[in-house]
Amino acid sequence: GLPEHFTGSIDVKATAYATATAYATATASGVPVSMVSAAYTQTLAIEGVADAPTLLAASGEIAWAPDEGGTLYLTTDGTQQGESVVGVFSPDTAESSYVQFTLSSEDTAGISVLGATALGGGVYEVDADALSDVVLTLADNYKTDFDIAFTAISKQNETVAESSDTLTFSASVQHR
């Protein structure tokens, strides 16, 4: 068999064998006849597929209390110096790991996101290693609390897999 997480090419060689008994019409005895085909070789390209990653919560408590008109980094304490709020573990080192997050609130129009790719509908994606660089900026008059739900994503070749779990954290906006 092939090793786990194998990606590459292998050559498969096949040869056909046939055995039969031929009978001559003048005699009643049979003569065994064997035939062997020419060898046929085919190269198979094997591409890896994405494995479901594991979403890891940061250690410690998540304390998000941004000021209206302020900023919030996606770290444990909401500051630029904090630890990423989540991490991603993928069993295959050939895969790329990402985090998708969804903003949910009665009004998300007052929140701008920098450092992540907008996928639409309040969903964003960022390389897992760059999550702590993502910054949310609240409009000067933004007063609505909001939640952010995180999901781990793994990509390999043209395949995508996501974690079976989601972590959601709440931000309580402080009014000035």
mmCIF file with all atom_site columns, C-alpha atoms in Angstrom:
data_model
loop_
_atom_site.group_PDB
_atom_site.id
_atom_site.type_symbol
_atom_site.label_atom_id
_atom_site.label_alt_id
_atom_site.label_comp_id
_atom_site.label_asym_id
_atom_site.label_entity_id
_atom_site.label_seq_id
_atom_site.pdbx_PDB_ins_code
_atom_site.Cartn_x
_atom_site.Cartn_y
_atom_site.Cartn_z
_atom_site.occupancy
_atom_site.B_iso_or_equiv
_atom_site.pdbx_formal_charge
_atom_site.auth_seq_id
_atom_site.auth_comp_id
_atom_site.auth_asym_id
_atom_site.auth_atom_id
_atom_site.pdbx_PDB_model_num
ATOM 1   C CA . GLY A 1 1   ? 0.000   0.000   0.000   1.00 0.00 ? 1   GLY A CA 1
ATOM 2   C CA . LEU A 1 2   ? 0.875   3.649   -0.135  1.00 0.00 ? 2   LEU A CA 1
ATOM 3   C CA . PRO A 1 3   ? 1.911   5.693   2.894   1.00 0.00 ? 3   PRO A CA 1
ATOM 4   C CA . GLU A 1 4   ? -0.726  7.850   4.565   1.00 0.00 ? 4   GLU A CA 1
ATOM 5   C CA . HIS A 1 5   ? -1.045  11.339  3.001   1.00 0.00 ? 5   HIS A CA 1
ATOM 6   C CA . PHE A 1 6   ? 0.837   10.178  -0.139  1.00 0.00 ? 6   PHE A CA 1
ATOM 7   C CA . THR A 1 7   ? 0.880   12.627  -3.036  1.00 0.00 ? 7   THR A CA 1
ATOM 8   C CA . GLY A 1 8   ? 2.738   11.860  -6.234  1.00 0.00 ? 8   GLY A CA 1
ATOM 9   C CA . SER A 1 9   ? 2.848   9.435   -9.159  1.00 0.00 ? 9   SER A CA 1
ATOM 10  C CA . ILE A 1 10  ? 3.074   5.676   -9.277  1.00 0.00 ? 10  ILE A CA 1
ATOM 11  C CA . ASP A 1 11  ? 3.449   3.288   -12.206 1.00 0.00 ? 11  ASP A CA 1
ATOM 12  C CA . VAL A 1 12  ? 1.059   0.348   -12.343 1.00 0.00 ? 12  VAL A CA 1
ATOM 13  C CA . LYS A 1 13  ? 2.070   -2.599  -14.549 1.00 0.00 ? 13  LYS A CA 1
ATOM 14  C CA . ALA A 1 14  ? -0.431  -5.230  -15.703 1.00 0.00 ? 14  ALA A CA 1
ATOM 15  C CA . THR A 1 15  ? 0.028   -8.432  -17.683 1.00 0.00 ? 15  THR A CA 1
ATOM 16  C CA . ALA A 1 16  ? -2.857  -10.703 -18.716 1.00 0.00 ? 16  ALA A CA 1
ATOM 17  C CA . TYR A 1 17  ? -2.541  -14.490 -18.606 1.00 0.00 ? 17  TYR A CA 1
ATOM 18  C CA . ALA A 1 18  ? -4.916  -17.003 -20.227 1.00 0.00 ? 18  ALA A CA 1
ATOM 19  C CA . THR A 1 19  ? -4.861  -20.790 -20.179 1.00 0.00 ? 19  THR A CA 1
ATOM 20  C CA . ALA A 1 20  ? -7.159  -23.027 -22.176 1.00 0.00 ? 20  ALA A CA 1
ATOM 21  C CA . THR A 1 21  ? -7.279  -26.547 -23.534 1.00 0.00 ? 21  THR A CA 1
ATOM 22  C CA . ALA A 1 22  ? -7.399  -26.917 -27.301 1.00 0.00 ? 22  ALA A CA 1
ATOM 23  C CA . TYR A 1 23  ? -8.956  -30.016 -28.908 1.00 0.00 ? 23  TYR A CA 1
ATOM 24  C CA . ALA A 1 24  ? -8.002  -31.225 -32.313 1.00 0.00 ? 24  ALA A CA 1
ATOM 25  C CA . THR A 1 25  ? -10.856 -32.669 -34.372 1.00 0.00 ? 25  THR A CA 1
ATOM 26  C CA . ALA A 1 26  ? -8.889  -35.780 -35.370 1.00 0.00 ? 26  ALA A CA 1
ATOM 27  C CA . THR A 1 27  ? -8.097  -36.828 -31.805 1.00 0.00 ? 27  THR A CA 1
ATOM 28  C CA . ALA A 1 28  ? -9.950  -36.879 -28.549 1.00 0.00 ? 28  ALA A CA 1
ATOM 29  C CA . SER A 1 29  ? -7.043  -35.658 -26.437 1.00 0.00 ? 29  SER A CA 1
ATOM 30  C CA . GLY A 1 30  ? -6.602  -32.003 -25.505 1.00 0.00 ? 30  GLY A CA 1
ATOM 31  C CA . VAL A 1 31  ? -3.437  -29.928 -25.611 1.00 0.00 ? 31  VAL A CA 1
ATOM 32  C CA . PRO A 1 32  ? -2.998  -27.169 -22.989 1.00 0.00 ? 32  PRO A CA 1
ATOM 33  C CA . VAL A 1 33  ? -2.391  -23.741 -24.532 1.00 0.00 ? 33  VAL A CA 1
ATOM 34  C CA . SER A 1 34  ? -1.191  -20.668 -22.606 1.00 0.00 ? 34  SER A CA 1
ATOM 35  C CA . MET A 1 35  ? -0.997  -17.082 -23.756 1.00 0.00 ? 35  MET A CA 1
ATOM 36  C CA . VAL A 1 36  ? 0.630   -14.074 -22.136 1.00 0.00 ? 36  VAL A CA 1
ATOM 37  C CA . SER A 1 37  ? -0.101  -10.521 -23.194 1.00 0.00 ? 37  SER A CA 1
ATOM 38  C CA . ALA A 1 38  ? 2.473   -7.806  -23.489 1.00 0.00 ? 38  ALA A CA 1
ATOM 39  C CA . ALA A 1 39  ? 2.973   -5.827  -20.269 1.00 0.00 ? 39  ALA A CA 1
ATOM 40  C CA . TYR A 1 40  ? 0.881   -2.654  -20.010 1.00 0.00 ? 40  TYR A CA 1
ATOM 41  C CA . THR A 1 41  ? 2.111   0.185   -17.802 1.00 0.00 ? 41  THR A CA 1
ATOM 42  C CA . GLN A 1 42  ? -0.006  3.137   -16.712 1.00 0.00 ? 42  GLN A CA 1
ATOM 43  C CA . THR A 1 43  ? 1.136   6.077   -14.573 1.00 0.00 ? 43  THR A CA 1
ATOM 44  C CA . LEU A 1 44  ? -1.362  7.184   -11.961 1.00 0.00 ? 44  LEU A CA 1
ATOM 45  C CA . ALA A 1 45  ? -1.189  10.674  -10.473 1.00 0.00 ? 45  ALA A CA 1
ATOM 46  C CA . ILE A 1 46  ? -2.367  10.712  -6.863  1.00 0.00 ? 46  ILE A CA 1
ATOM 47  C CA . GLU A 1 47  ? -3.321  14.058  -5.361  1.00 0.00 ? 47  GLU A CA 1
ATOM 48  C CA . GLY A 1 48  ? -3.953  14.557  -1.673  1.00 0.00 ? 48  GLY A CA 1
ATOM 49  C CA . VAL A 1 49  ? -7.283  15.756  -0.377  1.00 0.00 ? 49  VAL A CA 1
ATOM 50  C CA . ALA A 1 50  ? -7.897  18.105  2.517   1.00 0.00 ? 50  ALA A CA 1
ATOM 51  C CA . ASP A 1 51  ? -8.401  16.479  5.910   1.00 0.00 ? 51  ASP A CA 1
ATOM 52  C CA . ALA A 1 52  ? -10.818 17.968  8.429   1.00 0.00 ? 52  ALA A CA 1
ATOM 53  C CA . PRO A 1 53  ? -8.788  20.274  10.683  1.00 0.00 ? 53  PRO A CA 1
ATOM 54  C CA . THR A 1 54  ? -9.218  20.770  14.411  1.00 0.00 ? 54  THR A CA 1
ATOM 55  C CA . LEU A 1 55  ? -10.178 24.179  15.778  1.00 0.00 ? 55  LEU A CA 1
ATOM 56  C CA . LEU A 1 56  ? -8.185  24.993  18.909  1.00 0.00 ? 56  LEU A CA 1
ATOM 57  C CA . ALA A 1 57  ? -9.262  27.580  21.474  1.00 0.00 ? 57  ALA A CA 1
ATOM 58  C CA . ALA A 1 58  ? -6.595  29.841  22.921  1.00 0.00 ? 58  ALA A CA 1
ATOM 59  C CA . SER A 1 59  ? -5.717  29.285  26.549  1.00 0.00 ? 59  SER A CA 1
ATOM 60  C CA . GLY A 1 60  ? -7.247  31.682  29.026  1.00 0.00 ? 60  GLY A CA 1
ATOM 61  C CA . GLU A 1 61  ? -10.381 33.763  29.017  1.00 0.00 ? 61  GLU A CA 1
ATOM 62  C CA . ILE A 1 62  ? -11.496 35.850  26.057  1.00 0.00 ? 62  ILE A CA 1
ATOM 63  C CA . ALA A 1 63  ? -12.171 39.431  27.156  1.00 0.00 ? 63  ALA A CA 1
ATOM 64  C CA . TRP A 1 64  ? -13.507 41.615  24.372  1.00 0.00 ? 64  TRP A CA 1
ATOM 65  C CA . ALA A 1 65  ? -14.836 45.023  25.361  1.00 0.00 ? 65  ALA A CA 1
ATOM 66  C CA . PRO A 1 66  ? -13.990 47.436  22.532  1.00 0.00 ? 66  PRO A CA 1
ATOM 67  C CA . ASP A 1 67  ? -14.934 51.104  22.814  1.00 0.00 ? 67  ASP A CA 1
ATOM 68  C CA . GLU A 1 68  ? -17.425 52.547  20.379  1.00 0.00 ? 68  GLU A CA 1
ATOM 69  C CA . GLY A 1 69  ? -15.260 53.970  17.593  1.00 0.00 ? 69  GLY A CA 1
ATOM 70  C CA . GLY A 1 70  ? -12.374 51.750  18.749  1.00 0.00 ? 70  GLY A CA 1
ATOM 71  C CA . THR A 1 71  ? -10.574 48.713  17.378  1.00 0.00 ? 71  THR A CA 1
ATOM 72  C CA . LEU A 1 72  ? -10.593 45.033  18.202  1.00 0.00 ? 72  LEU A CA 1
ATOM 73  C CA . TYR A 1 73  ? -7.866  42.556  17.210  1.00 0.00 ? 73  TYR A CA 1
ATOM 74  C CA . LEU A 1 74  ? -8.857  38.890  16.994  1.00 0.00 ? 74  LEU A CA 1
ATOM 75  C CA . THR A 1 75  ? -6.707  38.030  20.016  1.00 0.00 ? 75  THR A CA 1
ATOM 76  C CA . THR A 1 76  ? -7.532  36.840  23.514  1.00 0.00 ? 76  THR A CA 1
ATOM 77  C CA . ASP A 1 77  ? -7.478  40.373  24.940  1.00 0.00 ? 77  ASP A CA 1
ATOM 78  C CA . GLY A 1 78  ? -8.473  42.270  21.786  1.00 0.00 ? 78  GLY A CA 1
ATOM 79  C CA . THR A 1 79  ? -5.130  44.073  21.523  1.00 0.00 ? 79  THR A CA 1
ATOM 80  C CA . GLN A 1 80  ? -2.411  43.885  18.893  1.00 0.00 ? 80  GLN A CA 1
ATOM 81  C CA . GLN A 1 81  ? -0.075  42.164  21.385  1.00 0.00 ? 81  GLN A CA 1
ATOM 82  C CA . GLY A 1 82  ? -2.508  39.374  22.357  1.00 0.00 ? 82  GLY A CA 1
ATOM 83  C CA . GLU A 1 83  ? -2.498  35.687  21.457  1.00 0.00 ? 83  GLU A CA 1
ATOM 84  C CA . SER A 1 84  ? -4.693  34.537  18.529  1.00 0.00 ? 84  SER A CA 1
ATOM 85  C CA . VAL A 1 85  ? -8.153  33.700  19.803  1.00 0.00 ? 85  VAL A CA 1
ATOM 86  C CA . VAL A 1 86  ? -8.152  30.344  17.936  1.00 0.00 ? 86  VAL A CA 1
ATOM 87  C CA . GLY A 1 87  ? -5.663  28.090  16.194  1.00 0.00 ? 87  GLY A CA 1
ATOM 88  C CA . VAL A 1 88  ? -5.879  25.356  13.584  1.00 0.00 ? 88  VAL A CA 1
ATOM 89  C CA . PHE A 1 89  ? -4.340  21.890  13.646  1.00 0.00 ? 89  PHE A CA 1
ATOM 90  C CA . SER A 1 90  ? -4.261  19.831  10.455  1.00 0.00 ? 90  SER A CA 1
ATOM 91  C CA . PRO A 1 91  ? -2.895  16.266  10.423  1.00 0.00 ? 91  PRO A CA 1
ATOM 92  C CA . ASP A 1 92  ? -1.302  16.773  6.985   1.00 0.00 ? 92  ASP A CA 1
ATOM 93  C CA . THR A 1 93  ? 1.575   19.244  6.640   1.00 0.00 ? 93  THR A CA 1
ATOM 94  C CA . ALA A 1 94  ? 0.923   19.560  2.884   1.00 0.00 ? 94  ALA A CA 1
ATOM 95  C CA . GLU A 1 95  ? -2.344  21.369  3.595   1.00 0.00 ? 95  GLU A CA 1
ATOM 96  C CA . SER A 1 96  ? -2.914  25.085  4.030   1.00 0.00 ? 96  SER A CA 1
ATOM 97  C CA . SER A 1 97  ? -4.802  26.133  7.167   1.00 0.00 ? 97  SER A CA 1
ATOM 98  C CA . TYR A 1 98  ? -7.268  29.001  7.340   1.00 0.00 ? 98  TYR A CA 1
ATOM 99  C CA . VAL A 1 99  ? -9.794  30.444  9.735   1.00 0.00 ? 99  VAL A CA 1
ATOM 100 C CA . GLN A 1 100 ? -13.218 31.556  8.596   1.00 0.00 ? 100 GLN A CA 1
ATOM 101 C CA . PHE A 1 101 ? -15.129 33.856  10.880  1.00 0.00 ? 101 PHE A CA 1
ATOM 102 C CA . THR A 1 102 ? -18.625 35.260  10.757  1.00 0.00 ? 102 THR A CA 1
ATOM 103 C CA . LEU A 1 103 ? -19.739 38.533  12.303  1.00 0.00 ? 103 LEU A CA 1
ATOM 104 C CA . SER A 1 104 ? -23.263 38.448  13.638  1.00 0.00 ? 104 SER A CA 1
ATOM 105 C CA . SER A 1 105 ? -25.221 41.283  15.123  1.00 0.00 ? 105 SER A CA 1
ATOM 106 C CA . GLU A 1 106 ? -28.353 43.281  14.508  1.00 0.00 ? 106 GLU A CA 1
ATOM 107 C CA . ASP A 1 107 ? -26.104 45.745  12.667  1.00 0.00 ? 107 ASP A CA 1
ATOM 108 C CA . THR A 1 108 ? -22.673 44.864  11.272  1.00 0.00 ? 108 THR A CA 1
ATOM 109 C CA . ALA A 1 109 ? -22.558 47.820  8.863   1.00 0.00 ? 109 ALA A CA 1
ATOM 110 C CA . GLY A 1 110 ? -20.621 49.847  11.462  1.00 0.00 ? 110 GLY A CA 1
ATOM 111 C CA . ILE A 1 111 ? -17.763 47.321  11.614  1.00 0.00 ? 111 ILE A CA 1
ATOM 112 C CA . SER A 1 112 ? -14.929 47.357  9.083   1.00 0.00 ? 112 SER A CA 1
ATOM 113 C CA . VAL A 1 113 ? -12.528 44.411  8.813   1.00 0.00 ? 113 VAL A CA 1
ATOM 114 C CA . LEU A 1 114 ? -8.894  44.767  7.768   1.00 0.00 ? 114 LEU A CA 1
ATOM 115 C CA . GLY A 1 115 ? -6.488  41.862  7.171   1.00 0.00 ? 115 GLY A CA 1
ATOM 116 C CA . ALA A 1 116 ? -8.998  39.210  6.031   1.00 0.00 ? 116 ALA A CA 1
ATOM 117 C CA . THR A 1 117 ? -10.702 38.353  2.739   1.00 0.00 ? 117 THR A CA 1
ATOM 118 C CA . ALA A 1 118 ? -14.433 39.109  2.633   1.00 0.00 ? 118 ALA A CA 1
ATOM 119 C CA . LEU A 1 119 ? -16.396 36.124  1.303   1.00 0.00 ? 119 LEU A CA 1
ATOM 120 C CA . GLY A 1 120 ? -19.786 37.839  1.557   1.00 0.00 ? 120 GLY A CA 1
ATOM 121 C CA . GLY A 1 121 ? -22.619 37.752  4.050   1.00 0.00 ? 121 GLY A CA 1
ATOM 122 C CA . GLY A 1 122 ? -20.426 38.812  6.958   1.00 0.00 ? 122 GLY A CA 1
ATOM 123 C CA . VAL A 1 123 ? -18.057 35.860  6.428   1.00 0.00 ? 123 VAL A CA 1
ATOM 124 C CA . TYR A 1 124 ? -14.286 36.427  6.249   1.00 0.00 ? 124 TYR A CA 1
ATOM 125 C CA . GLU A 1 125 ? -11.270 34.174  5.721   1.00 0.00 ? 125 GLU A CA 1
ATOM 126 C CA . VAL A 1 126 ? -7.652  34.559  6.792   1.00 0.00 ? 126 VAL A CA 1
ATOM 127 C CA . ASP A 1 127 ? -4.541  32.387  6.874   1.00 0.00 ? 127 ASP A CA 1
ATOM 128 C CA . ALA A 1 128 ? -4.505  30.754  10.315  1.00 0.00 ? 128 ALA A CA 1
ATOM 129 C CA . ASP A 1 129 ? -1.069  32.225  11.097  1.00 0.00 ? 129 ASP A CA 1
ATOM 130 C CA . ALA A 1 130 ? -2.314  35.768  10.388  1.00 0.00 ? 130 ALA A CA 1
ATOM 131 C CA . LEU A 1 131 ? -5.491  35.757  12.513  1.00 0.00 ? 131 LEU A CA 1
ATOM 132 C CA . SER A 1 132 ? -3.976  37.907  15.275  1.00 0.00 ? 132 SER A CA 1
ATOM 133 C CA . ASP A 1 133 ? -3.242  40.611  12.653  1.00 0.00 ? 133 ASP A CA 1
ATOM 134 C CA . VAL A 1 134 ? -6.920  41.018  11.736  1.00 0.00 ? 134 VAL A CA 1
ATOM 135 C CA . VAL A 1 135 ? -8.384  44.222  13.144  1.00 0.00 ? 135 VAL A CA 1
ATOM 136 C CA . LEU A 1 136 ? -12.026 45.244  13.390  1.00 0.00 ? 136 LEU A CA 1
ATOM 137 C CA . THR A 1 137 ? -12.709 48.965  13.528  1.00 0.00 ? 137 THR A CA 1
ATOM 138 C CA . LEU A 1 138 ? -15.997 50.155  14.964  1.00 0.00 ? 138 LEU A CA 1
ATOM 139 C CA . ALA A 1 139 ? -17.665 53.292  13.628  1.00 0.00 ? 139 ALA A CA 1
ATOM 140 C CA . ASP A 1 140 ? -17.676 56.298  15.996  1.00 0.00 ? 140 ASP A CA 1
ATOM 141 C CA . ASN A 1 141 ? -21.335 55.801  16.860  1.00 0.00 ? 141 ASN A CA 1
ATOM 142 C CA . TYR A 1 142 ? -21.386 51.978  16.808  1.00 0.00 ? 142 TYR A CA 1
ATOM 143 C CA . LYS A 1 143 ? -23.020 50.786  20.042  1.00 0.00 ? 143 LYS A CA 1
ATOM 144 C CA . THR A 1 144 ? -24.244 47.255  19.255  1.00 0.00 ? 144 THR A CA 1
ATOM 145 C CA . ASP A 1 145 ? -22.708 44.167  20.872  1.00 0.00 ? 145 ASP A CA 1
ATOM 146 C CA . PHE A 1 146 ? -21.741 41.449  18.402  1.00 0.00 ? 146 PHE A CA 1
ATOM 147 C CA . ASP A 1 147 ? -20.588 37.835  18.152  1.00 0.00 ? 147 ASP A CA 1
ATOM 148 C CA . ILE A 1 148 ? -17.851 36.287  16.048  1.00 0.00 ? 148 ILE A CA 1
ATOM 149 C CA . ALA A 1 149 ? -18.042 32.575  15.183  1.00 0.00 ? 149 ALA A CA 1
ATOM 150 C CA . PHE A 1 150 ? -14.813 30.839  14.106  1.00 0.00 ? 150 PHE A CA 1
ATOM 151 C CA . THR A 1 151 ? -14.367 27.695  11.982  1.00 0.00 ? 151 THR A CA 1
ATOM 152 C CA . ALA A 1 152 ? -11.101 25.993  10.937  1.00 0.00 ? 152 ALA A CA 1
ATOM 153 C CA . ILE A 1 153 ? -10.584 25.380  7.208   1.00 0.00 ? 153 ILE A CA 1
ATOM 154 C CA . SER A 1 154 ? -8.026  23.136  5.497   1.00 0.00 ? 154 SER A CA 1
ATOM 155 C CA . LYS A 1 155 ? -7.221  23.274  1.771   1.00 0.00 ? 155 LYS A CA 1
ATOM 156 C CA . GLN A 1 156 ? -5.194  20.918  -0.405  1.00 0.00 ? 156 GLN A CA 1
ATOM 157 C CA . ASN A 1 157 ? -5.180  20.913  -4.197  1.00 0.00 ? 157 ASN A CA 1
ATOM 158 C CA . GLU A 1 158 ? -8.786  21.681  -5.169  1.00 0.00 ? 158 GLU A CA 1
ATOM 159 C CA . THR A 1 159 ? -10.362 20.231  -2.008  1.00 0.00 ? 159 THR A CA 1
ATOM 160 C CA . VAL A 1 160 ? -11.558 22.010  1.129   1.00 0.00 ? 160 VAL A CA 1
ATOM 161 C CA . ALA A 1 161 ? -12.468 20.566  4.536   1.00 0.00 ? 161 ALA A CA 1
ATOM 162 C CA . GLU A 1 162 ? -13.765 22.327  7.615   1.00 0.00 ? 162 GLU A CA 1
ATOM 163 C CA . SER A 1 163 ? -13.704 21.565  11.297  1.00 0.00 ? 163 SER A CA 1
ATOM 164 C CA . SER A 1 164 ? -16.726 19.856  12.782  1.00 0.00 ? 164 SER A CA 1
ATOM 165 C CA . ASP A 1 165 ? -16.892 22.429  15.565  1.00 0.00 ? 165 ASP A CA 1
ATOM 166 C CA . THR A 1 166 ? -17.252 26.210  15.774  1.00 0.00 ? 166 THR A CA 1
ATOM 167 C CA . LEU A 1 167 ? -16.206 28.563  18.549  1.00 0.00 ? 167 LEU A CA 1
ATOM 168 C CA . THR A 1 168 ? -18.185 31.749  19.163  1.00 0.00 ? 168 THR A CA 1
ATOM 169 C CA . PHE A 1 169 ? -17.053 34.725  21.232  1.00 0.00 ? 169 PHE A CA 1
ATOM 170 C CA . SER A 1 170 ? -18.974 37.881  22.127  1.00 0.00 ? 170 SER A CA 1
ATOM 171 C CA . ALA A 1 171 ? -17.823 41.493  22.113  1.00 0.00 ? 171 ALA A CA 1
ATOM 172 C CA . SER A 1 172 ? -19.493 43.904  24.500  1.00 0.00 ? 172 SER A CA 1
ATOM 173 C CA . VAL A 1 173 ? -19.168 47.424  23.055  1.00 0.00 ? 173 VAL A CA 1
ATOM 174 C CA . GLN A 1 174 ? -18.371 50.089  25.663  1.00 0.00 ? 174 GLN A CA 1
ATOM 175 C CA . HIS A 1 175 ? -20.301 53.337  25.220  1.00 0.00 ? 175 HIS A CA 1
ATOM 176 C CA . ARG A 1 176 ? -18.533 56.677  25.523  1.00 0.00 ? 176 ARG A CA 1
#
